[in-house]
Structure formats: structure tokens, C-alpha cells
mmCIF file with all atom_site columns, C-alpha atoms in Angstrom:
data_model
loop_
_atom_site.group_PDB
_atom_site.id
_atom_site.type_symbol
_atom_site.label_atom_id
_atom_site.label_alt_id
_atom_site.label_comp_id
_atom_site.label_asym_id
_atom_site.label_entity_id
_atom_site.label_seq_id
_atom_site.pdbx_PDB_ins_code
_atom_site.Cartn_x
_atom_site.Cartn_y
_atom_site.Cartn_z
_atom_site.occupancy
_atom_site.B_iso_or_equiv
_atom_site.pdbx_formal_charge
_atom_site.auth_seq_id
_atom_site.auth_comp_id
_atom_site.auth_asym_id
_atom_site.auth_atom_id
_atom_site.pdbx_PDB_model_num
ATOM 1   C CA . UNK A 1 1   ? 11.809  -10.696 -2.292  1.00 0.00 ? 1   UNK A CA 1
ATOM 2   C CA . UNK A 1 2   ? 13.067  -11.118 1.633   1.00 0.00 ? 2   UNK A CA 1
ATOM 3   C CA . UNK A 1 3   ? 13.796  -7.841  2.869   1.00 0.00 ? 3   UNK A CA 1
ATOM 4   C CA . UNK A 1 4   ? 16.915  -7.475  5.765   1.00 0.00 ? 4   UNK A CA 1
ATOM 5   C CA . UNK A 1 5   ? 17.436  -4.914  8.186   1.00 0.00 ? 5   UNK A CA 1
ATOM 6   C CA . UNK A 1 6   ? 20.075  -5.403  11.503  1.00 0.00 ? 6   UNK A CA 1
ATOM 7   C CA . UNK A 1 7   ? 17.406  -6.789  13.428  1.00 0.00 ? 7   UNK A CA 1
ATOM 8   C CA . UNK A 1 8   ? 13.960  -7.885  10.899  1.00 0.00 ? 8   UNK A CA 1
ATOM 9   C CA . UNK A 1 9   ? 13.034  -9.776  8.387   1.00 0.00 ? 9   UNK A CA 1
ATOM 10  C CA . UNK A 1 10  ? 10.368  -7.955  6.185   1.00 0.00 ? 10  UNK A CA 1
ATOM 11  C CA . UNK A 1 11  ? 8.889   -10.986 4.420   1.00 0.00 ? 11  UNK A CA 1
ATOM 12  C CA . UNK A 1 12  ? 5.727   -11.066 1.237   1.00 0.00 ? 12  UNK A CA 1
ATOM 13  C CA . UNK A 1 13  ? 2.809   -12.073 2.881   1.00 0.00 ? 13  UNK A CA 1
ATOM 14  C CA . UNK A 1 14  ? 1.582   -15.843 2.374   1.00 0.00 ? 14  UNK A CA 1
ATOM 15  C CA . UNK A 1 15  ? -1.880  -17.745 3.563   1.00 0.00 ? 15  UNK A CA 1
ATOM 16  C CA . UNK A 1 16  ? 0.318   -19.900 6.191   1.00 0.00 ? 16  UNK A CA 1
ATOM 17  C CA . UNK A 1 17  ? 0.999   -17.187 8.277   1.00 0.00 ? 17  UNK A CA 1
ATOM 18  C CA . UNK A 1 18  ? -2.660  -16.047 8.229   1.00 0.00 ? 18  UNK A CA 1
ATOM 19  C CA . UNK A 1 19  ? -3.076  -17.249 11.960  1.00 0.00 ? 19  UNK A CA 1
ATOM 20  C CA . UNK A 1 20  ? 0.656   -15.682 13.066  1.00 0.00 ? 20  UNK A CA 1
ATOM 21  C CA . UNK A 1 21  ? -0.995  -12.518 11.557  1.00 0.00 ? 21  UNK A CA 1
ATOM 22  C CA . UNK A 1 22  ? -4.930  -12.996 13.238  1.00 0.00 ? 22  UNK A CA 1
ATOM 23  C CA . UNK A 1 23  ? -2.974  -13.332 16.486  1.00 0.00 ? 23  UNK A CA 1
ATOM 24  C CA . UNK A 1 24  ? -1.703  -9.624  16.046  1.00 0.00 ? 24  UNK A CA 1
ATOM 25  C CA . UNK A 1 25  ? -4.072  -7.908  14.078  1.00 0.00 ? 25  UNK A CA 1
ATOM 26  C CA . UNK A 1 26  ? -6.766  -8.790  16.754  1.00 0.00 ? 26  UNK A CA 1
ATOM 27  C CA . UNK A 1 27  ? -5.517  -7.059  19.461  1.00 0.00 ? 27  UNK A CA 1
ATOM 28  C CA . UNK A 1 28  ? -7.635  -4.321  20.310  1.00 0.00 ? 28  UNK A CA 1
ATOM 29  C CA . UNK A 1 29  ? -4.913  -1.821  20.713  1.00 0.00 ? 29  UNK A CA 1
ATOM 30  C CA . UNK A 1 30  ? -3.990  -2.634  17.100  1.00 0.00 ? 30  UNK A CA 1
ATOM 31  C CA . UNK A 1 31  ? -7.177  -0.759  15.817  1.00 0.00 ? 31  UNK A CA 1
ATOM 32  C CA . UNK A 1 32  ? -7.774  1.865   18.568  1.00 0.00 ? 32  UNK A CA 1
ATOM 33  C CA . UNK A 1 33  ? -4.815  3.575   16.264  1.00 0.00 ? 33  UNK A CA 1
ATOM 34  C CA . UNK A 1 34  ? -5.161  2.403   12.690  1.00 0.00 ? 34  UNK A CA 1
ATOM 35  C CA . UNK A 1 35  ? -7.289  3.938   10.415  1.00 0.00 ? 35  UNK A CA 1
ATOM 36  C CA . UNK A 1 36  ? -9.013  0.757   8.488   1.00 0.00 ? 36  UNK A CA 1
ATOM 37  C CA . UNK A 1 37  ? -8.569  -1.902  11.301  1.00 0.00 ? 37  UNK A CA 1
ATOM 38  C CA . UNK A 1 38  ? -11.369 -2.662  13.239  1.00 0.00 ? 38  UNK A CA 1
ATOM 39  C CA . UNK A 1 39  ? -12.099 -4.419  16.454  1.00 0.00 ? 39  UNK A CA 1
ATOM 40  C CA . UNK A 1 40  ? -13.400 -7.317  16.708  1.00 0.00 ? 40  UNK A CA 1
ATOM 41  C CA . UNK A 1 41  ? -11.340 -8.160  13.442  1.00 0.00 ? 41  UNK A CA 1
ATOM 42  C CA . UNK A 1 42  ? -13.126 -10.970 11.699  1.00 0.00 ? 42  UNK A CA 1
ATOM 43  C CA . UNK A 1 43  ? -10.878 -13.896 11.191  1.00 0.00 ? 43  UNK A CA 1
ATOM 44  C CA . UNK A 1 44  ? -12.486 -14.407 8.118   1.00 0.00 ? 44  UNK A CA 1
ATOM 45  C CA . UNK A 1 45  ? -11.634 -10.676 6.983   1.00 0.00 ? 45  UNK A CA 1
ATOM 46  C CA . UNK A 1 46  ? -8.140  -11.767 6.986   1.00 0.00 ? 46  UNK A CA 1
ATOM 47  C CA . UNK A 1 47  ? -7.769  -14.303 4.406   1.00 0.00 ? 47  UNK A CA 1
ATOM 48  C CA . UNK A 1 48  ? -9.390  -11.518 2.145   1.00 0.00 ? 48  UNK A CA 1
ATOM 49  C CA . UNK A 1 49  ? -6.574  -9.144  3.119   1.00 0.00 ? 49  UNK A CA 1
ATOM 50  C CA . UNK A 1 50  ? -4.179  -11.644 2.441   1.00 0.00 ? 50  UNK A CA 1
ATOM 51  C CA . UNK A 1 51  ? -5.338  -12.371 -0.685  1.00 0.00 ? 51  UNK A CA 1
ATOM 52  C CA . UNK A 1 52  ? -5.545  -8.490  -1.668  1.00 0.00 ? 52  UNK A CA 1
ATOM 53  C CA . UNK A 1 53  ? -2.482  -8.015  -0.495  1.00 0.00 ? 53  UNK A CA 1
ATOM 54  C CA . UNK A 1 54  ? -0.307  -10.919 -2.196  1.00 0.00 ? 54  UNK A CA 1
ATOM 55  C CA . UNK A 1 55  ? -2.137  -9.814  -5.609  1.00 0.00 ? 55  UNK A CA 1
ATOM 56  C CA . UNK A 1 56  ? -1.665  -5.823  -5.166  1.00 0.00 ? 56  UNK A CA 1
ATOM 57  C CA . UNK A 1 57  ? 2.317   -7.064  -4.316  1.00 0.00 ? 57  UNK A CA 1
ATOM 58  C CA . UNK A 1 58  ? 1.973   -9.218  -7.866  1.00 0.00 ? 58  UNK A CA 1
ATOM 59  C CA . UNK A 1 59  ? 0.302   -6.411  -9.715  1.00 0.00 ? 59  UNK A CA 1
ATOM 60  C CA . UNK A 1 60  ? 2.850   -3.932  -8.034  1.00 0.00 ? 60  UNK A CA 1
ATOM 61  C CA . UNK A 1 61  ? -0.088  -1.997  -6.307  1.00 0.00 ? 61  UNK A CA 1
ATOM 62  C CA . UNK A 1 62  ? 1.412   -2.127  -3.412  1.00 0.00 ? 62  UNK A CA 1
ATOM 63  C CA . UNK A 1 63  ? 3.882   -4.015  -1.827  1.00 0.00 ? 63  UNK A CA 1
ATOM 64  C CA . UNK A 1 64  ? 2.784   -4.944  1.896   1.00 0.00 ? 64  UNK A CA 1
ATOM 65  C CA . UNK A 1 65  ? 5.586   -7.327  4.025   1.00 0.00 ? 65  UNK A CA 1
ATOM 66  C CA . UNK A 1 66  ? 5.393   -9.580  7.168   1.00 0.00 ? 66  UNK A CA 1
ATOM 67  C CA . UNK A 1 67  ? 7.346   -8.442  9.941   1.00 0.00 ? 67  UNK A CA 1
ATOM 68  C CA . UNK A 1 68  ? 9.480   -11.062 11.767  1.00 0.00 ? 68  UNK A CA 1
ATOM 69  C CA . UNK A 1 69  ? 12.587  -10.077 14.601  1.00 0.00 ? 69  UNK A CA 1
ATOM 70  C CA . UNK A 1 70  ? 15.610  -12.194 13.516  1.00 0.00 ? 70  UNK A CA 1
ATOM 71  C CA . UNK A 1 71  ? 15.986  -13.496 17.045  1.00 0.00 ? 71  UNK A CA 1
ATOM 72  C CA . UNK A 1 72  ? 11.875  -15.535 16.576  1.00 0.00 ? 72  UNK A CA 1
ATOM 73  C CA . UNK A 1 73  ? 12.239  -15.805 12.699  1.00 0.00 ? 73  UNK A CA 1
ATOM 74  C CA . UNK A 1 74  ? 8.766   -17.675 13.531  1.00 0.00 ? 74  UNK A CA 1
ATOM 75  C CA . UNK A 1 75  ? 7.307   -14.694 15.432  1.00 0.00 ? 75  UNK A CA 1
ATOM 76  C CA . UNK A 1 76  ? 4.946   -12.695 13.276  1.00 0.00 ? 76  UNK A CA 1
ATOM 77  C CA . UNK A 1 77  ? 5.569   -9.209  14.852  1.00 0.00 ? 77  UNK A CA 1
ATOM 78  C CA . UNK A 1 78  ? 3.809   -6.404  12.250  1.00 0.00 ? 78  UNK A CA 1
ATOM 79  C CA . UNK A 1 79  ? 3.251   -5.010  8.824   1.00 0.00 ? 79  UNK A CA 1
ATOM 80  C CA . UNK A 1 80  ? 5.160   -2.627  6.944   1.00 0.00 ? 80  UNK A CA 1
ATOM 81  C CA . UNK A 1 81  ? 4.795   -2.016  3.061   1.00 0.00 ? 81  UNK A CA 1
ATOM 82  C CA . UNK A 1 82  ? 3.566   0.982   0.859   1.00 0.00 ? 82  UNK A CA 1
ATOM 83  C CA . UNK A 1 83  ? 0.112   -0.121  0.974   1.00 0.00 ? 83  UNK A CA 1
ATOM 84  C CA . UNK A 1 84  ? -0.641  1.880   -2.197  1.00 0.00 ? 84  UNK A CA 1
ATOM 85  C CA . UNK A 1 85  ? 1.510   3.337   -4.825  1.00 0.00 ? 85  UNK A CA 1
ATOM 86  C CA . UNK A 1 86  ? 0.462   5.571   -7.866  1.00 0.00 ? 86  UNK A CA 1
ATOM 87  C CA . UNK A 1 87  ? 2.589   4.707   -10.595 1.00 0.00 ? 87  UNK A CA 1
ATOM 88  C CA . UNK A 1 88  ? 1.720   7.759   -12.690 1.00 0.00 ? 88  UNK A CA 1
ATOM 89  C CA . UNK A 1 89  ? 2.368   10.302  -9.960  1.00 0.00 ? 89  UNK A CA 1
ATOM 90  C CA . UNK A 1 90  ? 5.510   8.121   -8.888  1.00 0.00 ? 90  UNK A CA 1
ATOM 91  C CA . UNK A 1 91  ? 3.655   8.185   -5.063  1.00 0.00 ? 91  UNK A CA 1
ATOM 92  C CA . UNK A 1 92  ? 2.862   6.318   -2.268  1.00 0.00 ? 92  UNK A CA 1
ATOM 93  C CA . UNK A 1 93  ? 1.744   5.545   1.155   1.00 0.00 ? 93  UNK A CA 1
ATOM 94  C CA . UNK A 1 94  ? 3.645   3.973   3.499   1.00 0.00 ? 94  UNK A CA 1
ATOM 95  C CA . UNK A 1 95  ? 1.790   1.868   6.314   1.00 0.00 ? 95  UNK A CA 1
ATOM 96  C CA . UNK A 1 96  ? 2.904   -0.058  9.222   1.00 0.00 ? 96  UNK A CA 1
ATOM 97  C CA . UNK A 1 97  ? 1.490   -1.646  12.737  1.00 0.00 ? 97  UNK A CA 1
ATOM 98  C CA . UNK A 1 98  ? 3.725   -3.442  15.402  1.00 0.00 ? 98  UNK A CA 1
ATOM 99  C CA . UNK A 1 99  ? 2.006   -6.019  17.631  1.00 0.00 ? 99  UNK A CA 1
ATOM 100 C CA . UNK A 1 100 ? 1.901   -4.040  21.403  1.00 0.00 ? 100 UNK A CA 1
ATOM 101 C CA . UNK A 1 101 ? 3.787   -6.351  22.886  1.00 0.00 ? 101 UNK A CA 1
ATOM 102 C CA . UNK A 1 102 ? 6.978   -4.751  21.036  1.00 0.00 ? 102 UNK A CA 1
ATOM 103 C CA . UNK A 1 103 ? 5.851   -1.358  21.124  1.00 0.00 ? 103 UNK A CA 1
ATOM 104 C CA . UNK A 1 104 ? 9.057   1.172   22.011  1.00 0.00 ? 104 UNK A CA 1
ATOM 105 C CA . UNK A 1 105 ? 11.751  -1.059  20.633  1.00 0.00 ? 105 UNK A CA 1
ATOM 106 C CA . UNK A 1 106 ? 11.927  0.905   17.223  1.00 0.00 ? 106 UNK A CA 1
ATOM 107 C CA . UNK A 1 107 ? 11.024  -2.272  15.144  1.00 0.00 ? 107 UNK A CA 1
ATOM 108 C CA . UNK A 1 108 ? 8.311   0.146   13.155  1.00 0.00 ? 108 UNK A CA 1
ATOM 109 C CA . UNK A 1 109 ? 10.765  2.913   12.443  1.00 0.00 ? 109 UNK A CA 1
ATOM 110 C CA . UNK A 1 110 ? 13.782  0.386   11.067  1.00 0.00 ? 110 UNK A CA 1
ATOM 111 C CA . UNK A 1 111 ? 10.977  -1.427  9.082   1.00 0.00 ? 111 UNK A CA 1
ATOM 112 C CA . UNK A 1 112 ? 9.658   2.166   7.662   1.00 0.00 ? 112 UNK A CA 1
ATOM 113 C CA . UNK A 1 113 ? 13.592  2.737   6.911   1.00 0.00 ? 113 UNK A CA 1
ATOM 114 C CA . UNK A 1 114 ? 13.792  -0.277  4.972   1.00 0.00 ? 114 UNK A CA 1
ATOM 115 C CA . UNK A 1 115 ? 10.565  0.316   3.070   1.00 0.00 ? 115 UNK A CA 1
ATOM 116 C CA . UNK A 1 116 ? 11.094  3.727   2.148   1.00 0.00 ? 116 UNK A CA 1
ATOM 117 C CA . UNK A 1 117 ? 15.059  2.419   0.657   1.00 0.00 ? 117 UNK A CA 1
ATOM 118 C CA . UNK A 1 118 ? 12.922  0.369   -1.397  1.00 0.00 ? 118 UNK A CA 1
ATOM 119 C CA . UNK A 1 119 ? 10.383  2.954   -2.600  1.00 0.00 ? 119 UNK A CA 1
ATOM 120 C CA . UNK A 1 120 ? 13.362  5.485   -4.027  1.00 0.00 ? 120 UNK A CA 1
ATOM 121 C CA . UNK A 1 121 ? 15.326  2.960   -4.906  1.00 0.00 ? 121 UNK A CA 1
ATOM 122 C CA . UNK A 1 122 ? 13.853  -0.202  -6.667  1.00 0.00 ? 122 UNK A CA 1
ATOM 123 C CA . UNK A 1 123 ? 10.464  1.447   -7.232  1.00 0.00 ? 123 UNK A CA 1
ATOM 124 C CA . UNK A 1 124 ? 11.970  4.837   -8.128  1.00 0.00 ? 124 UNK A CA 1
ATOM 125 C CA . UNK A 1 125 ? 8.922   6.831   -6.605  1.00 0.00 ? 125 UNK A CA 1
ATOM 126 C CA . UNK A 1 126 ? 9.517   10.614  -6.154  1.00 0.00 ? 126 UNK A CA 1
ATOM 127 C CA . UNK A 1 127 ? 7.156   10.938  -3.246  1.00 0.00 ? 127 UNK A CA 1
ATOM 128 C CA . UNK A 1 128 ? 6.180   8.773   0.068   1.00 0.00 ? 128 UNK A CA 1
ATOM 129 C CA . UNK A 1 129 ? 3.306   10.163  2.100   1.00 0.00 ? 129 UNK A CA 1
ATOM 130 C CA . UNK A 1 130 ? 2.453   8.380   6.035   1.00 0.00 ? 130 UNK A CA 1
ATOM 131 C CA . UNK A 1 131 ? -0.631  9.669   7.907   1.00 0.00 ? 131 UNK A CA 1
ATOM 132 C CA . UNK A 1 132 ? -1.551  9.377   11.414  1.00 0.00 ? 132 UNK A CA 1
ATOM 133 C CA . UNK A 1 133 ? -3.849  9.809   14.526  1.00 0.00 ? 133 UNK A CA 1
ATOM 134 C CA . UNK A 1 134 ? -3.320  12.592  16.189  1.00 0.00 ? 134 UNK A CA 1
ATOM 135 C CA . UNK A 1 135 ? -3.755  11.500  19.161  1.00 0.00 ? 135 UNK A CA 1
ATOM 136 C CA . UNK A 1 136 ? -0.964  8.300   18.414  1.00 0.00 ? 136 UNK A CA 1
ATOM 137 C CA . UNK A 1 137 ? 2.125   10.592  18.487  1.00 0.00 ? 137 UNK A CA 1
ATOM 138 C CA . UNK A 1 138 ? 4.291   7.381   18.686  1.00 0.00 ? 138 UNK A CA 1
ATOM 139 C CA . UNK A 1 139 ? 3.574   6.476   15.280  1.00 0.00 ? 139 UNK A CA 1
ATOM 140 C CA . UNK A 1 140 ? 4.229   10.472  14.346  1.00 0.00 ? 140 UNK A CA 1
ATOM 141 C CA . UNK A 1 141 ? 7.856   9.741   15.632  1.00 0.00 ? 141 UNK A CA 1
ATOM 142 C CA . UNK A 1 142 ? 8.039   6.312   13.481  1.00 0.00 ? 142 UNK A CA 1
ATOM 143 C CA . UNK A 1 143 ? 7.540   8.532   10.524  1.00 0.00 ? 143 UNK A CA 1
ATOM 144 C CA . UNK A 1 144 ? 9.912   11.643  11.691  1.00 0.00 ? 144 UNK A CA 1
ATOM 145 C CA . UNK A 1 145 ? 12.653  8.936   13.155  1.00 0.00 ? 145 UNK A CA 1
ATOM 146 C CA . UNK A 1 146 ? 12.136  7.519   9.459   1.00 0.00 ? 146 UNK A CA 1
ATOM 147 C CA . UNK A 1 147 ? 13.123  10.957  7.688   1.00 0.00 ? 147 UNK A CA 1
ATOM 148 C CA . UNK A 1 148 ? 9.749   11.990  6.797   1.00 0.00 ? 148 UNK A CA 1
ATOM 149 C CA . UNK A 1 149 ? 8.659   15.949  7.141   1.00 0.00 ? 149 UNK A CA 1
ATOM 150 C CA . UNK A 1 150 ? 5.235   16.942  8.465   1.00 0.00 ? 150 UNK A CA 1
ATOM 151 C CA . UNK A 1 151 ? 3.343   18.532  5.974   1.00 0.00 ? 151 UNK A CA 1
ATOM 152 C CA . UNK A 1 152 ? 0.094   19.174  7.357   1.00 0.00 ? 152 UNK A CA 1
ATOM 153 C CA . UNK A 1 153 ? -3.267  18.338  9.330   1.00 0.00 ? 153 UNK A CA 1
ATOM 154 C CA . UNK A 1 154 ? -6.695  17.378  8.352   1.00 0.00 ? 154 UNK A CA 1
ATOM 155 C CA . UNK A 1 155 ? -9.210  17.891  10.943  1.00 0.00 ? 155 UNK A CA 1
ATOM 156 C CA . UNK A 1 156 ? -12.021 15.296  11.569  1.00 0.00 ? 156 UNK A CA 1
ATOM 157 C CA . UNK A 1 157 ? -10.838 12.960  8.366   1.00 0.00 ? 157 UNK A CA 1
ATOM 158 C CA . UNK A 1 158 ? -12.064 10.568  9.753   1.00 0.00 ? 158 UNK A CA 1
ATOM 159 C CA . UNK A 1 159 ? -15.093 9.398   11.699  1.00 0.00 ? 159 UNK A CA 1
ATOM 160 C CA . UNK A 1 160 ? -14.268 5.905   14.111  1.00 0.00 ? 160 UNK A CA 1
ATOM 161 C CA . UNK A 1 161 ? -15.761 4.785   16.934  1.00 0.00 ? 161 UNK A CA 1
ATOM 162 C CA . UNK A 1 162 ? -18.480 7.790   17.083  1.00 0.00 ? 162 UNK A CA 1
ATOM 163 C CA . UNK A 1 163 ? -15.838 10.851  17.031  1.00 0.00 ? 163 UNK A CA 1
ATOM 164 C CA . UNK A 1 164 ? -13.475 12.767  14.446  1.00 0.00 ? 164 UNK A CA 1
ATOM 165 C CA . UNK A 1 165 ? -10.341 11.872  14.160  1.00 0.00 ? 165 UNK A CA 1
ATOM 166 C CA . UNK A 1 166 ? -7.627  14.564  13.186  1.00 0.00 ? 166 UNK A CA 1
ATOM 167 C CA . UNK A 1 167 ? -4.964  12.944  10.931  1.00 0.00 ? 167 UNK A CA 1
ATOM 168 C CA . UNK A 1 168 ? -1.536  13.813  10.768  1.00 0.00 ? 168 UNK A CA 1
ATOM 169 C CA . UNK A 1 169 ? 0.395   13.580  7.192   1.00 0.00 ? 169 UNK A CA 1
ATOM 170 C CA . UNK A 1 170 ? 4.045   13.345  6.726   1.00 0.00 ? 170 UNK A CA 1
ATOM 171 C CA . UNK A 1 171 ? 6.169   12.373  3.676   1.00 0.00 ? 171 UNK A CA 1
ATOM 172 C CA . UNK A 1 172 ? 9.573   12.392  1.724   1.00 0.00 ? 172 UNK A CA 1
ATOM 173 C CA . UNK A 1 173 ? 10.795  13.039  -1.222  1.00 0.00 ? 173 UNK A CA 1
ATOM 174 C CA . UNK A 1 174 ? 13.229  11.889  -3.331  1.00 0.00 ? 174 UNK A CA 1
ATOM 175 C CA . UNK A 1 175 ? 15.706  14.686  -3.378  1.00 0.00 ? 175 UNK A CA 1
ATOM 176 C CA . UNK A 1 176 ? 15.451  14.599  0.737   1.00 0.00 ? 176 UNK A CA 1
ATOM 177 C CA . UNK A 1 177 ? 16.166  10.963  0.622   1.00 0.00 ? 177 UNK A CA 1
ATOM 178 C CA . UNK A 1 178 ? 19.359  9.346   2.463   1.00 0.00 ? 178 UNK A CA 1
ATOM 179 C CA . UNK A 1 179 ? 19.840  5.780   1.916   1.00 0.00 ? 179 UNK A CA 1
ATOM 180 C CA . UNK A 1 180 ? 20.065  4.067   5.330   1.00 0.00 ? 180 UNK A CA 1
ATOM 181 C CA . UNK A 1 181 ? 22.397  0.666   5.827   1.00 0.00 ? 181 UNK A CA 1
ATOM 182 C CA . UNK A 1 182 ? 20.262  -2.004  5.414   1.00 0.00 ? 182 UNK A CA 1
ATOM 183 C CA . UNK A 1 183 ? 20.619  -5.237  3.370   1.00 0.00 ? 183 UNK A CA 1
ATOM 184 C CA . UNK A 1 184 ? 18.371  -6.549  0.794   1.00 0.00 ? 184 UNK A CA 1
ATOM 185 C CA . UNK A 1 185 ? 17.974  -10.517 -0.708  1.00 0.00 ? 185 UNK A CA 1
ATOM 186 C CA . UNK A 1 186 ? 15.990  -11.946 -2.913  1.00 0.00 ? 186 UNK A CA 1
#
């Protein structure tokens, strides 16, 4: 399944775009503000992923997509997907990352729209949960722009790069949930 916003294709993930993805998921300002990206990323780390990430989408663990603009169709730009979903809790956790070259031209928050139509409404979850760096507030906006609520802050979650890292969680719920106007093909 293709996902269609105005302005993206949200495309499953497949091993020929594994060096369109290496090219982004390199970048160093990638993981300075995800939580399970490293830097250097090890090219051969990413045909793992892939493969995890085409079976959880099979399985319907999760259901990651490739981010492409409509105007490059070719031009790997991001990730967006619920990169885990509990199917007896009806939950998940949406996740995204936008190469840094697009950065500020809301590609992440019209992806996370997209995502989260699919999550109430073909996967019929209840509850959508995004987390954060504190210190990344842009990606705090993705998740507010994309109707999610802050709920609440854990202090020093996380340990990267020898320090704490405070993390931010957000989510929606199905009663709070207003479709937005994008298409969908299969």
C-alpha cells in the first residue's frame, strides 16, 4: 500500500532503496535527535533494518514507509510509520525523521498526518503515542502540528552520547481524532 498526501508519497520500504535511505540516515544530524540512530550508522546495519522493517510491515508489527516529495518521486527524503503497534492495547508509536536538507518545509508533520489517518482508521487503534528530545522542540511541533497532546516528561530516559536525555511524550486518541484530507492507493 502507496500512501498520498498533497505533496508525498509514503511508500513500504524495499532493499533497492537501501542506498537512497544510507544516504539520509547517515547524516550526523539525523542521530544527534533520534533516539536509536547512531552515528557513524553502519551501512551494513541498514539492510538489517530493512529487513525488520518489511517483515514487522508483513506481520503488521509495525508499519514503517519511505518518504518521497512528489516533485523527486526518486528522492528518498525520510521515514514515517508507527514503528510499533500493540494489537491488544489497540496502541502505538508513531516515528518519523526528515533528511536536514528539508528540515522546516512541514514534510514530517503532513507525513505524521497521513500516518496517524491510517492508525484510527485502517488499523482501528484507540491510542498513538510520539516521544521526543527535549532539547529537539521542532520535532515537539511535528507532533502538536499533527494533533497530538503532550502528556508528560521523563527525565534522563535515556543515556546517548555520555548525558541524559529528557524525553518528551505526546499522543492521540481516538475520540480526539479529526480525519485530515489526504488520499490513499493501494
Amino acid at each position: 500500500m502507496i500512501l498520498e498526501t498533497e505533496r508525498l508519497w509514503l511508500k513500504p520500504y524495499q532493499a533497492d532503496m537501501a542506498d537512497r535511505v544510507y544516504a539520509v540516515v547517515k547524516k550526523r544530524e539525523i542521530a544527534e535527535m533520534m533516539l536509536m540512530i547512531p552515528h557513524p550508522y553502519p551501512r551494513k546495519q541498514l539492510d538489517g533494518w530493512l529487513n525488520y522493517v518489511q517483515k514487522s510491515f508483513d506481520i503488521g508489527h509495525a508499519f514503517e514507509y519511505a518518504v518521497y516529495t512528489k516533485d523527486q518521486p526518486a528522492r528518498y527524503i525520510g521515514n514515517c510509520g508507527l514503528v510499533s503497534i500493540s494489537k491488544a492495547h489497540r496502541s502505538g508509536e508513531i516515528g518519523y525523521f526528515i533528511d536536514p536538507t528539508e528540515w522546516g518545509q512541514g514534510y514530517a508533520t503532513e507525513a505524521c498526518q497521513k500516518v496517524l489517518d491510517q492508525a484510527f482508521t485502517e488499523h482501528g487503534l484507540n491510542r498513538v503515542f510520539g516521544r521526543c528530545l527535549v532539547r529537539n522542540p521542532a520535532s515537539r511541533r511535528v507532533l502538536e502540528k499533527a494533533g497530538m497532546a503532550f502528556e508528560g516528561r521523563f527525565k534522563q530516559e535515556f543515556f546517548m552520547d555520555g548525558a541524559y536525555e529528557d524525553i518528551d511524550y505526546l499522543a492521540l486518541l481516538a475520540q480526539d481524532y479529526a480525519p485530515t484530507k489526504h488520499k490513499t492507493q493501494c
